[in-house]
Coordinates of C-alpha atoms in Angstrom, one line a residue:
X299 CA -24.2 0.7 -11.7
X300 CA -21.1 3.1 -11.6
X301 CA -21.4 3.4 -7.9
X302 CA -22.5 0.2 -6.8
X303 CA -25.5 1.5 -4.7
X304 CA -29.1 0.1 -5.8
X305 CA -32.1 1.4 -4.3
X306 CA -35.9 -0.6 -4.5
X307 CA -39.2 1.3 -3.5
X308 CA -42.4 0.3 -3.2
X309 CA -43.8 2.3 -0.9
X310 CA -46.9 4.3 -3.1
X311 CA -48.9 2.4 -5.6
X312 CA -47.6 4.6 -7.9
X313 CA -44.9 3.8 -9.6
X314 CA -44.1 7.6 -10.4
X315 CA -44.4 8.5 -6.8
X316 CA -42.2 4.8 -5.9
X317 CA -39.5 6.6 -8.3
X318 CA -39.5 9.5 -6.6
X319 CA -38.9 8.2 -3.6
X320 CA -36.2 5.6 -4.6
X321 CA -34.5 9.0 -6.5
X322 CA -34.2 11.1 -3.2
X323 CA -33.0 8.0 -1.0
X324 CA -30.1 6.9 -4.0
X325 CA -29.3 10.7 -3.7
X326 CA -29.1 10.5 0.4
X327 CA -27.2 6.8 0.1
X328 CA -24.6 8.9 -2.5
X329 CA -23.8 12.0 -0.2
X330 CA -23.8 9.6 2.6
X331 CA -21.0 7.1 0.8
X332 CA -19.1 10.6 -0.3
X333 CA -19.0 12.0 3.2
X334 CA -17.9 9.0 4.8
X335 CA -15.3 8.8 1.9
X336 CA -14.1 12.4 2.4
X337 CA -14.1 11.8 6.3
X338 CA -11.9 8.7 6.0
X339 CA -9.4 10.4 3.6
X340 CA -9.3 13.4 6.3
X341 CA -8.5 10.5 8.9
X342 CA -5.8 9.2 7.2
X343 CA -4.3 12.1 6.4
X344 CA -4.8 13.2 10.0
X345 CA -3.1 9.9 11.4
X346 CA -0.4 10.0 8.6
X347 CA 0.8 13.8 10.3
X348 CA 0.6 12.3 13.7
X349 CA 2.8 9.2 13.2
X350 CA 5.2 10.9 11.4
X351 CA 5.6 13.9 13.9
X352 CA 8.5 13.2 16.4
X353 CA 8.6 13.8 19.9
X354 CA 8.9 16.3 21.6
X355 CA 12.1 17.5 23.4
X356 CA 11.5 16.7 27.0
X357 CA 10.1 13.4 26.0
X358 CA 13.3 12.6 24.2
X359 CA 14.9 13.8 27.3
X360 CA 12.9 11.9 30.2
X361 CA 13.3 8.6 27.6
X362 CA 17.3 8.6 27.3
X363 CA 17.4 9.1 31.1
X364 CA 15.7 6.0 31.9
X365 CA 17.2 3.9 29.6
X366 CA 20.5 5.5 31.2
X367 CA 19.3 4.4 34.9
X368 CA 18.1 1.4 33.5
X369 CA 21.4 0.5 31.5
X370 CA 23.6 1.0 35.0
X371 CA 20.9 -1.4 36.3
X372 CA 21.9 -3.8 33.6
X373 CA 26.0 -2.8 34.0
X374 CA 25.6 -3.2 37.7
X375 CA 24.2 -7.4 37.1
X376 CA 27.9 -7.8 35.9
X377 CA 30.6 -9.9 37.4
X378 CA 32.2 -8.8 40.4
X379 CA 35.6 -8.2 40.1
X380 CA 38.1 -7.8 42.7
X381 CA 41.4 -6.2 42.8
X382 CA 44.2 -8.9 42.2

């Protein structure tokens, strides 16, 4: 099979009815595996925008401020040195 997808049915006596049957729940399987496809693809696509969008201004902003409090922080562990 092309797609993979098998479908057994013996619900009827009938084997004509049982074909039927198996037909219209390949079909549903089929759309089903194609929207879920289609939906994944959208996803990815979707998540592929987000990561690569940057941030925004004030973000950037607030971000280089605390790693400017937080560097004199780190300058301010330094040795103490006195006026000789």
């Amino acid at each position: 099979r092309p797609s993979g997808v098998s479908v057994r049915c013996s619900d009827e006596r009938s084997q004509g009815q049982n074909r039927l049957i198996a037909r219209a729940r390949l079909a549903d399987r089929l759309e089903g595996l194609v929207r879920d496809r289609a939906a994944r693809l959208r996803h990815d696509a979707e998540k592929a925008r987000r990561t690569k969008r940057g941030r925004s201004r004030n973000s950037k902003r607030i971000t280089v401020e605390a790693k400017r409090r937080r560097s004199d922080i780190k300058r301010g562990r330094g040795r103490v040195r006195g006026e000789d």
